[in-house]
Amino acid sequence: MLSKSQISLLKSLQHKKFRKEHGLFLVEGYKSVVEFVNTAYQVDTIYHTPAIAPKMLNLSRKINFQEISLTDLEKISSLKTPQEVIGLVKMPVWPALNYNTLKNRFSLVLDGVQDPGNMGTIIRTADWFGITNIICSEDTVDVYNPKVVQATMGSLARVNVHYTDLATTLPKINLPVYGAMLDGENMYATNFGSEGLLVMGNEGNGLRPKIQALISKKVTIPRVGHAESLNVAIATAILCSEIKRNSLK
Amino acid sequence: MLSKSQISLLKSLQHKKFRKEHGLFLVEGYKSVVEFVNTAYQVDTIYHTPAIAPKMLNLSRKINFQEISLTDLEKISSLKTPQEVIGLVKMPVWPALNYNTLKNRFSLVLDGVQDPGNMGTIIRTADWFGITNIICSEDTVDVYNPKVVQATMGSLARVNVHYTDLATTLPKINLPVYGAMLDGENMYATNFGSEGLLVMGNEGNGLRPKIQALISKKVTIPRVGHAESLNVAIATAILCSEIKRNSLK
């Protein structure tokens, strides 16, 4: 059983302020928790219902396990339909971004993406395409937001997400900077080469002018129909697919 | 001001049963409502706050306009942050699907997609790529679900969504049937030609076996990284882009 103060602490982690204060975040669902167990992330405690206890035996013994009631689990879950396992994970302290690790590959840059579902889906898509670094503006939604963690479906355990001031960071990375913009070059005719950054903007406003100024090539997904725009996670995925296309044919 | 019975009717439209019973659904937000005004859809009434009244003057005079308080608007809205305009729209009675209209183009087929956000995003993406027909299994999420309507960002006004028994319908459509499956052919090496159906499965379970049996070519988005799968709206978008690629280069 969880004490009142434990429940209060765990519930507080739905808010960025308290995640930062405690250096902890929650991962919900057995499959997602398992993804974190064998990575550099430190899983502090796994809370689970009695029903799922047998499945816990396969996991590392270095973790604390705590059996709790479904009622307690529902109290700490941020999901409408809580799952039977919640992991309490330590927020890693990222070393400063080493620009050399970005060479000979593509990385994503997010300029103010706000929607947690979009952010999580972008991380999942990046993981699918083998993109391991995402560089975000300071005002991009927090990656440890429970809705982001959920939407990554475990991929967060494998993708490094850095927050930084893009305007000062991008010029220091000596790589081609592709920006998704409505007035860009047809992406199907673009030669993306083998390394670079792909910059995606905010859902409503796109790229900020000072970030637009740092783009070396604007690219566009040509439109046939009438939708005014594409969802940012969708546009990111289509561009990632096009960038990786030549190496995957 | 809205009467209690009006509020009760409008609120009931959040549920499929009552949408069907009344033949009505709601569209929220000025931009989305405008998309419906000049289409075959019949907009019955537009509810709006006094603040946005001047913007209503540009819209067709065939519609009833009703100025309501923000409090009333919040009561009938299904959004966390209600917008200032809600349109009450008649559900169209679709004629039987004419298979001839599917020739010389691509259409989407959804086998049990459940998440309203995914469904709405798929419709928006289809509209971007000029795909105007989506054929859904009977158990696919209802397209007039408020979360679906919201996620389409107005594109629902331009994309025809049909519900039918896929197992009996697909064999009657004499077109190549491409199915997104993990063990399919590399999509980058696939020649999609200029017409066909692209079938996408349920979020957790993919395509049902009886639908798999109707696929003429399985296709896959090659994976480089480690994510177990892609979100269904993401996979649909990547495949639509690849299908349209040759005509857009």
Coordinates of C-alpha atoms in Angstrom, one line a residue:
Chain A
M1 CA 0.0 0.0 0.0
L2 CA 1.2 3.5 -0.8
S3 CA 1.3 6.1 2.0
K4 CA -0.5 9.4 1.5
S5 CA 2.9 11.2 1.0
Q6 CA 4.0 8.7 -1.6
I7 CA 0.8 9.1 -3.5
S8 CA 1.2 12.9 -3.3
L9 CA 4.8 12.8 -4.5
L10 CA 3.9 10.4 -7.4
K11 CA 0.9 12.5 -8.5
S12 CA 2.9 15.7 -8.4
L13 CA 5.1 14.2 -11.1
Q14 CA 2.4 15.1 -13.6
H15 CA 3.7 18.6 -13.4
K16 CA 7.0 19.7 -14.9
K17 CA 7.9 21.8 -11.8
F18 CA 7.8 18.8 -9.5
R19 CA 9.5 16.5 -12.0
K20 CA 12.4 18.9 -12.1
E21 CA 12.4 19.3 -8.3
H22 CA 12.5 15.6 -7.7
G23 CA 14.5 14.6 -10.8
L24 CA 11.9 11.8 -11.4
F25 CA 9.2 11.0 -14.0
L26 CA 6.7 8.1 -14.5
V27 CA 6.5 5.6 -17.3
E28 CA 3.2 3.7 -17.6
G29 CA 2.5 0.3 -19.0
Y30 CA 4.5 -3.0 -18.8
K31 CA 6.0 -2.8 -22.3
S32 CA 7.1 0.8 -22.0
V33 CA 8.6 0.2 -18.5
V34 CA 10.6 -2.8 -19.9
E35 CA 12.1 -0.6 -22.6
F36 CA 13.6 1.6 -19.9
V37 CA 15.0 -1.2 -17.7
N38 CA 17.9 -2.1 -20.0
T39 CA 19.0 1.3 -20.9
A40 CA 21.1 4.0 -19.3
Y41 CA 18.0 5.3 -17.6
Q42 CA 17.8 4.4 -13.9
V43 CA 14.5 2.8 -13.0
D44 CA 14.0 3.5 -9.3
T45 CA 10.8 1.7 -8.4
I46 CA 8.2 -0.3 -10.3
Y47 CA 4.7 -0.1 -8.9
H48 CA 2.5 -2.9 -10.0
T49 CA -0.8 -4.7 -9.2
P50 CA -0.7 -8.2 -7.7
A51 CA -2.2 -9.6 -11.0
I52 CA 0.9 -8.7 -13.0
A53 CA 3.4 -9.7 -10.3
P54 CA 4.6 -12.9 -12.2
K55 CA 5.6 -10.9 -15.2
M56 CA 7.8 -8.7 -12.9
L57 CA 10.1 -11.7 -12.2
N58 CA 11.8 -11.4 -15.5
L59 CA 13.0 -7.9 -14.8
S60 CA 16.3 -6.8 -13.3
R61 CA 16.7 -7.3 -9.6
K62 CA 18.4 -4.0 -9.1
I63 CA 15.0 -2.3 -9.1
N64 CA 12.6 -1.9 -6.2
F65 CA 9.3 -3.5 -6.8
Q66 CA 6.2 -2.4 -4.9
E67 CA 2.9 -4.3 -5.2
I68 CA 0.0 -1.8 -4.9
S69 CA -3.7 -2.0 -5.3
L70 CA -5.5 -1.0 -8.5
T71 CA -7.1 1.8 -6.5
D72 CA -3.7 3.2 -5.6
L73 CA -2.4 2.7 -9.1
E74 CA -5.4 4.7 -10.5
K75 CA -4.5 7.5 -8.1
I76 CA -1.0 8.0 -9.4
S77 CA -1.8 7.2 -13.1
S78 CA -2.3 10.0 -15.6
L79 CA -4.1 7.7 -18.0
K80 CA -7.8 7.5 -18.5
T81 CA -7.4 3.7 -18.5
P82 CA -4.5 3.0 -16.2
Q83 CA -2.3 0.1 -16.9
E84 CA -1.1 -2.4 -14.3
V85 CA 2.5 -1.2 -14.1
I86 CA 4.1 2.2 -13.5
G87 CA 7.8 2.8 -13.4
L88 CA 9.4 5.6 -11.4
V89 CA 12.4 6.7 -13.4
K90 CA 15.3 9.1 -12.7
M91 CA 15.6 12.0 -15.1
P92 CA 19.0 11.7 -16.6
V93 CA 21.5 14.6 -16.4
W94 CA 22.5 15.0 -20.0
P95 CA 26.0 15.9 -20.8
A96 CA 26.5 19.0 -23.0
L97 CA 25.6 18.1 -26.6
N98 CA 28.7 17.0 -28.4
Y99 CA 28.4 18.3 -31.9
N100 CA 30.7 15.7 -33.3
T101 CA 28.2 13.0 -32.6
L102 CA 25.8 14.7 -35.0
K103 CA 28.1 14.2 -38.0
N104 CA 27.4 11.6 -40.7
R105 CA 23.7 11.3 -39.7
F106 CA 20.5 13.2 -39.5
S107 CA 19.1 14.7 -36.3
L108 CA 15.8 16.5 -35.7
V109 CA 15.4 20.0 -34.4
L110 CA 12.0 21.1 -32.9
D111 CA 11.2 24.8 -32.6
G112 CA 8.5 25.2 -30.1
V113 CA 6.4 22.0 -30.6
Q114 CA 3.7 22.2 -28.0
D115 CA 1.4 19.2 -28.2
P116 CA 2.5 16.2 -26.1
G117 CA 1.0 13.7 -28.5
N118 CA 2.9 15.2 -31.4
M119 CA 6.1 15.3 -29.4
G120 CA 5.8 11.6 -28.3
T121 CA 4.9 10.5 -31.8
I122 CA 7.9 12.4 -33.3
I123 CA 10.2 10.5 -30.8
R124 CA 8.6 7.2 -31.8
T125 CA 9.0 7.9 -35.5
A126 CA 12.6 9.1 -35.0
D127 CA 13.4 5.8 -33.2
W128 CA 11.9 3.9 -36.2
F129 CA 14.1 5.7 -38.6
G130 CA 17.2 5.3 -36.4
I131 CA 17.4 9.0 -35.6
T132 CA 18.9 9.2 -32.1
N133 CA 19.2 12.9 -31.3
I134 CA 16.4 15.5 -31.1
I135 CA 17.4 19.1 -30.3
C136 CA 14.6 21.2 -28.9
S137 CA 14.0 24.9 -28.2
E138 CA 13.7 25.6 -24.5
D139 CA 9.9 26.2 -24.9
T140 CA 9.2 22.8 -26.6
V141 CA 6.9 20.6 -24.5
D142 CA 8.8 18.8 -21.7
V143 CA 9.7 15.3 -22.9
Y144 CA 9.0 13.8 -19.4
N145 CA 5.4 15.0 -19.6
P146 CA 3.3 11.9 -19.0
K147 CA 1.4 12.3 -22.3
V148 CA 4.7 12.6 -24.2
V149 CA 6.2 9.5 -22.5
Q150 CA 3.0 7.5 -23.3
A151 CA 3.0 8.5 -26.9
T152 CA 6.6 7.5 -27.4
M153 CA 5.6 3.9 -26.7
G154 CA 9.0 3.2 -25.1
S155 CA 11.1 4.9 -27.8
L156 CA 12.0 7.6 -25.4
A157 CA 14.4 5.1 -23.8
R158 CA 16.4 5.1 -27.0
V159 CA 16.3 8.7 -28.3
N160 CA 18.3 11.5 -26.7
V161 CA 16.3 14.7 -26.4
H162 CA 18.3 17.9 -25.7
Y163 CA 16.8 21.3 -24.8
T164 CA 18.8 24.4 -25.7
D165 CA 18.7 27.9 -27.2
L166 CA 18.4 27.1 -30.9
A167 CA 19.5 30.5 -32.1
T168 CA 22.9 30.1 -30.5
T169 CA 23.3 26.4 -30.9
L170 CA 22.4 25.8 -34.5
P171 CA 25.2 28.1 -35.9
K172 CA 27.8 26.0 -33.9
I173 CA 26.7 22.8 -35.6
N174 CA 28.5 22.7 -38.9
L175 CA 25.9 20.8 -40.9
P176 CA 23.3 21.5 -43.6
V177 CA 20.1 22.8 -41.9
Y178 CA 16.9 21.8 -43.7
G179 CA 13.8 23.6 -42.6
A180 CA 10.2 22.4 -43.3
M181 CA 8.4 25.5 -44.7
L182 CA 5.5 26.0 -47.0
D183 CA 7.5 28.0 -49.5
G184 CA 10.4 25.5 -49.7
E185 CA 11.8 23.4 -52.5
N186 CA 9.9 20.2 -53.4
M187 CA 11.3 17.6 -51.0
Y188 CA 11.0 14.9 -53.6
A189 CA 13.5 16.7 -55.8
T190 CA 15.8 17.6 -52.9
N191 CA 19.1 15.8 -52.4
F192 CA 19.4 15.5 -48.7
G193 CA 22.8 13.9 -48.7
S194 CA 23.9 11.8 -45.7
E195 CA 24.0 14.3 -42.8
G196 CA 22.2 17.3 -41.6
L197 CA 19.5 18.7 -39.3
L198 CA 15.8 18.8 -40.1
V199 CA 14.1 21.7 -38.3
M200 CA 10.3 21.5 -37.6
G201 CA 8.3 24.4 -36.3
N202 CA 5.4 25.0 -33.8
E203 CA 1.9 23.6 -34.7
G204 CA 0.3 27.0 -35.3
N205 CA 3.1 29.3 -36.2
G206 CA 5.8 27.2 -37.9
L207 CA 9.4 28.3 -37.5
R208 CA 10.2 31.5 -35.7
P209 CA 11.9 34.2 -38.0
K210 CA 15.2 34.0 -36.1
I211 CA 15.3 30.2 -36.7
Q212 CA 14.2 30.6 -40.3
A213 CA 17.3 32.8 -40.8
L214 CA 19.5 29.8 -39.9
I215 CA 18.0 27.4 -42.4
S216 CA 20.3 26.6 -45.3
K217 CA 17.6 24.9 -47.4
K218 CA 13.9 25.2 -47.1
V219 CA 11.9 22.1 -48.1
T220 CA 8.2 21.4 -48.7
I221 CA 6.0 18.4 -49.0
P222 CA 4.1 19.2 -52.2
R223 CA 0.3 19.4 -51.7
V224 CA -2.2 18.0 -54.2
G225 CA -5.4 18.5 -52.3
H226 CA -6.8 21.3 -50.1
A227 CA -5.7 20.8 -46.5
E228 CA -4.2 24.1 -45.3
S229 CA -1.3 22.3 -43.5
L230 CA -0.2 18.9 -42.2
N231 CA 0.1 17.9 -38.6
V232 CA 3.7 18.5 -37.4
A233 CA 4.3 14.9 -36.4
I234 CA 3.0 13.8 -39.8
A235 CA 5.2 16.3 -41.7
T236 CA 8.2 15.2 -39.7
A237 CA 7.6 11.5 -40.5
I238 CA 7.1 12.2 -44.2
L239 CA 10.4 14.2 -44.3
C240 CA 12.3 11.5 -42.3
S241 CA 11.1 8.9 -44.7
E242 CA 12.3 10.9 -47.7
I243 CA 15.6 11.7 -46.1
K244 CA 16.2 8.0 -45.3
R245 CA 14.8 6.8 -48.6
N246 CA 18.0 6.4 -50.6
S247 CA 19.7 4.4 -47.9
L248 CA 16.7 2.1 -47.5
K249 CA 15.8 1.3 -51.1
Chain B
M1 CA -29.5 32.2 -24.8
L2 CA -29.9 28.5 -25.1
S3 CA -32.8 26.6 -23.5
K4 CA -32.2 23.7 -21.3
S5 CA -33.5 21.3 -23.9
Q6 CA -31.3 22.8 -26.6
I7 CA -28.2 22.4 -24.4
S8 CA -29.2 18.9 -23.6
L9 CA -29.6 18.1 -27.4
L10 CA -26.4 19.7 -28.4
K11 CA -24.4 18.0 -25.5
S12 CA -25.9 14.6 -26.5
L13 CA -24.2 14.9 -29.9
Q14 CA -20.9 13.9 -28.2
H15 CA -22.3 10.4 -28.3
K16 CA -22.7 8.4 -31.5
K17 CA -26.1 7.1 -30.6
F18 CA -27.6 10.6 -30.4
R19 CA -25.7 11.8 -33.5
K20 CA -27.3 9.0 -35.4
E21 CA -30.7 9.5 -33.9
H22 CA -30.8 13.3 -34.7
G23 CA -28.7 13.1 -37.9
L24 CA -26.6 15.9 -36.6
F25 CA -23.0 16.6 -35.5
L26 CA -21.0 19.5 -34.2
V27 CA -18.0 21.3 -35.8
E28 CA -16.0 23.6 -33.4
G29 CA -13.9 26.6 -34.3
Y30 CA -14.3 29.4 -36.9
K31 CA -11.9 28.0 -39.4
S32 CA -13.4 24.5 -39.4
V33 CA -17.0 25.8 -39.5
V34 CA -16.1 27.9 -42.5
E35 CA -14.7 24.8 -44.3
F36 CA -18.2 23.2 -44.1
V37 CA -20.2 26.2 -45.2
N38 CA -19.3 26.0 -48.8
T39 CA -19.6 22.3 -49.4
A40 CA -22.4 19.8 -49.9
Y41 CA -22.7 19.6 -46.1
Q42 CA -25.7 21.4 -44.7
V43 CA -24.9 23.7 -41.8
D44 CA -28.0 24.1 -39.8
T45 CA -27.1 26.6 -37.1
I46 CA -23.9 28.4 -36.1
Y47 CA -23.7 29.2 -32.4
H48 CA -21.2 32.0 -31.6
T49 CA -20.3 34.4 -28.9
P50 CA -21.0 38.1 -29.3
A51 CA -17.3 38.8 -29.6
I52 CA -17.0 37.0 -32.9
A53 CA -20.3 38.2 -34.4
P54 CA -18.7 40.6 -36.9
K55 CA -16.8 37.6 -38.5
M56 CA -20.1 35.8 -39.0
L57 CA -21.3 38.5 -41.5
N58 CA -19.1 37.0 -44.2
L59 CA -20.8 33.6 -44.1
S60 CA -23.8 32.4 -46.1
R61 CA -27.2 33.9 -45.1
K62 CA -28.8 30.5 -45.6
I63 CA -27.6 29.5 -42.1
N64 CA -29.3 30.2 -38.8
F65 CA -27.0 32.2 -36.5
Q66 CA -27.5 32.2 -32.8
E67 CA -25.5 34.4 -30.5
I68 CA -24.9 32.7 -27.2
S69 CA -22.9 33.4 -24.0
L70 CA -19.5 31.9 -23.5
T71 CA -20.9 30.0 -20.6
D72 CA -23.5 28.3 -22.8
L73 CA -20.8 27.6 -25.4
E74 CA -18.7 25.9 -22.8
K75 CA -21.6 23.7 -21.9
I76 CA -22.0 22.3 -25.4
S77 CA -18.3 22.2 -26.4
S78 CA -16.3 19.0 -26.2
L79 CA -13.0 20.8 -26.1
K80 CA -10.9 21.6 -23.1
T81 CA -10.5 25.1 -24.4
P82 CA -13.7 25.9 -26.3
Q83 CA -13.5 28.1 -29.3
E84 CA -16.0 30.9 -30.0
V85 CA -17.9 29.2 -32.8
I86 CA -19.7 25.9 -33.0
G87 CA -21.6 24.7 -36.1
L88 CA -24.5 22.3 -36.0
V89 CA -24.2 20.3 -39.2
K90 CA -26.5 17.7 -40.8
M91 CA -25.0 14.3 -41.3
P92 CA -25.0 13.6 -45.0
V93 CA -26.8 10.5 -46.3
W94 CA -24.1 9.0 -48.5
P95 CA -25.2 7.3 -51.7
A96 CA -23.9 3.8 -52.1
L97 CA -20.2 3.8 -52.9
N98 CA -19.8 3.9 -56.7
Y99 CA -16.7 1.8 -57.4
N100 CA -16.1 3.5 -60.7
T101 CA -15.2 6.7 -58.9
L102 CA -12.3 4.9 -57.3
K103 CA -10.6 4.2 -60.6
N104 CA -7.4 6.0 -61.8
R105 CA -6.7 7.2 -58.2
F106 CA -5.8 6.0 -54.8
S107 CA -8.2 5.6 -51.9
L108 CA -7.6 4.6 -48.3
V109 CA -9.2 1.7 -46.5
L110 CA -9.2 1.6 -42.7
D111 CA -9.7 -1.8 -40.9
G112 CA -10.8 -1.0 -37.4
V113 CA -8.8 2.2 -36.6
Q114 CA -10.0 3.2 -33.1
D115 CA -8.3 6.4 -32.0
P116 CA -10.2 9.6 -32.9
G117 CA -7.0 11.6 -33.1
N118 CA -5.5 9.1 -35.6
M119 CA -8.7 9.0 -37.6
G120 CA -8.9 12.8 -37.8
T121 CA -5.2 13.1 -38.7
I122 CA -5.6 10.5 -41.4
I123 CA -8.4 12.5 -43.0
R124 CA -6.4 15.7 -42.9
T125 CA -3.4 13.9 -44.5
A126 CA -5.6 12.4 -47.2
D127 CA -7.0 15.8 -48.0
W128 CA -3.4 17.1 -48.3
F129 CA -2.5 14.4 -50.8
G130 CA -5.7 14.8 -52.8
I131 CA -7.2 11.5 -51.6
T132 CA -10.9 12.0 -51.5
N133 CA -12.3 8.6 -50.5
I134 CA -11.8 6.6 -47.3
I135 CA -13.5 3.3 -46.9
C136 CA -13.8 2.1 -43.3
S137 CA -14.8 -1.1 -41.6
E138 CA -18.0 -0.8 -39.6
D139 CA -16.1 -0.8 -36.3
T140 CA -13.8 2.0 -37.3
V141 CA -14.3 5.0 -35.0
D142 CA -17.2 7.2 -36.0
V143 CA -16.0 10.1 -38.3
Y144 CA -18.5 12.5 -36.6
N145 CA -17.0 11.9 -33.2
P146 CA -16.1 15.4 -32.0
K147 CA -12.4 14.5 -31.5
V148 CA -12.2 13.2 -35.0
V149 CA -13.9 16.3 -36.5
Q150 CA -11.5 18.5 -34.5
A151 CA -8.4 16.6 -35.6
T152 CA -9.4 16.9 -39.3
M153 CA -9.0 20.7 -39.1
G154 CA -11.8 21.2 -41.6
S155 CA -10.6 18.5 -44.1
L156 CA -13.6 16.4 -43.2
A157 CA -15.6 18.8 -45.4
R158 CA -13.7 17.6 -48.4
V159 CA -13.0 13.8 -47.8
N160 CA -15.8 11.2 -48.3
V161 CA -15.8 8.6 -45.5
H162 CA -17.7 5.4 -46.2
Y163 CA -18.5 2.7 -43.7
T164 CA -19.0 -0.8 -45.0
D165 CA -18.3 -4.5 -44.5
L166 CA -14.8 -4.6 -46.0
A167 CA -14.7 -8.4 -46.5
T168 CA -17.6 -8.2 -48.9
T169 CA -16.8 -4.8 -50.4
L170 CA -13.1 -5.1 -51.3
P171 CA -13.5 -8.0 -53.7
K172 CA -16.0 -6.0 -55.7
I173 CA -13.5 -3.1 -56.2
N174 CA -11.4 -4.3 -59.1
L175 CA -8.2 -2.5 -58.1
P176 CA -4.8 -3.4 -56.7
V177 CA -5.0 -3.7 -52.9
Y178 CA -1.9 -2.6 -51.0
G179 CA -1.8 -3.6 -47.3
A180 CA 0.6 -2.1 -44.8
M181 CA 2.1 -5.0 -43.0
L182 CA 5.4 -5.6 -41.1
D183 CA 6.4 -8.5 -43.4
G184 CA 5.6 -6.7 -46.7
E185 CA 7.8 -5.6 -49.6
N186 CA 10.1 -2.6 -49.1
M187 CA 7.8 0.3 -50.0
Y188 CA 10.6 2.3 -51.5
A189 CA 11.1 -0.5 -54.1
T190 CA 7.4 -0.9 -54.8
N191 CA 5.8 0.4 -58.0
F192 CA 2.5 1.6 -56.8
G193 CA 1.2 2.6 -60.2
S194 CA -1.6 5.1 -60.6
E195 CA -4.5 3.5 -58.9
G196 CA -5.4 1.3 -56.0
L197 CA -6.4 0.9 -52.4
L198 CA -4.1 1.3 -49.4
V199 CA -5.4 -0.7 -46.4
M200 CA -4.3 0.3 -42.9
G201 CA -5.1 -1.8 -39.8
N202 CA -6.0 -1.3 -36.2
E203 CA -3.6 0.4 -33.8
G204 CA -2.8 -2.7 -31.7
N205 CA -3.7 -5.6 -34.0
G206 CA -3.0 -4.5 -37.5
L207 CA -5.1 -6.0 -40.3
R208 CA -7.6 -8.8 -39.5
P209 CA -6.8 -12.1 -41.1
K210 CA -9.8 -12.1 -43.4
I211 CA -8.8 -8.6 -44.7
Q212 CA -5.1 -9.8 -45.0
A213 CA -6.4 -12.5 -47.3
L214 CA -7.7 -9.7 -49.7
I215 CA -4.4 -7.9 -50.0
S216 CA -2.8 -8.2 -53.4
K217 CA 0.6 -6.7 -52.3
K218 CA 1.9 -6.3 -48.8
V219 CA 4.1 -3.3 -48.3
T220 CA 6.4 -2.2 -45.4
I221 CA 8.1 1.0 -44.3
P222 CA 11.7 -0.3 -43.7
R223 CA 12.9 0.2 -40.2
V224 CA 16.4 1.4 -39.3
G225 CA 16.0 1.9 -35.6
H226 CA 14.3 0.0 -32.8
A227 CA 10.7 1.2 -32.4
E228 CA 8.4 -1.8 -32.5
S229 CA 5.9 -0.1 -34.8
L230 CA 4.8 3.2 -36.1
N231 CA 1.6 5.1 -35.2
V232 CA -1.1 4.3 -37.8
A233 CA -1.6 7.9 -38.9
I234 CA 2.2 8.3 -39.3
A235 CA 2.4 5.0 -41.3
T236 CA -0.5 6.1 -43.5
A237 CA 1.1 9.5 -44.2
I238 CA 4.5 8.0 -45.1
L239 CA 2.8 5.5 -47.5
C240 CA 0.6 8.2 -49.1
S241 CA 3.7 10.3 -49.7
E242 CA 5.5 7.4 -51.3
I243 CA 2.4 6.5 -53.5
K244 CA 2.1 10.1 -54.7
R245 CA 5.9 10.6 -55.0
N246 CA 6.2 9.9 -58.7
S247 CA 3.4 12.3 -59.7
L248 CA 4.8 15.1 -57.5
K249 CA 8.5 15.0 -58.4

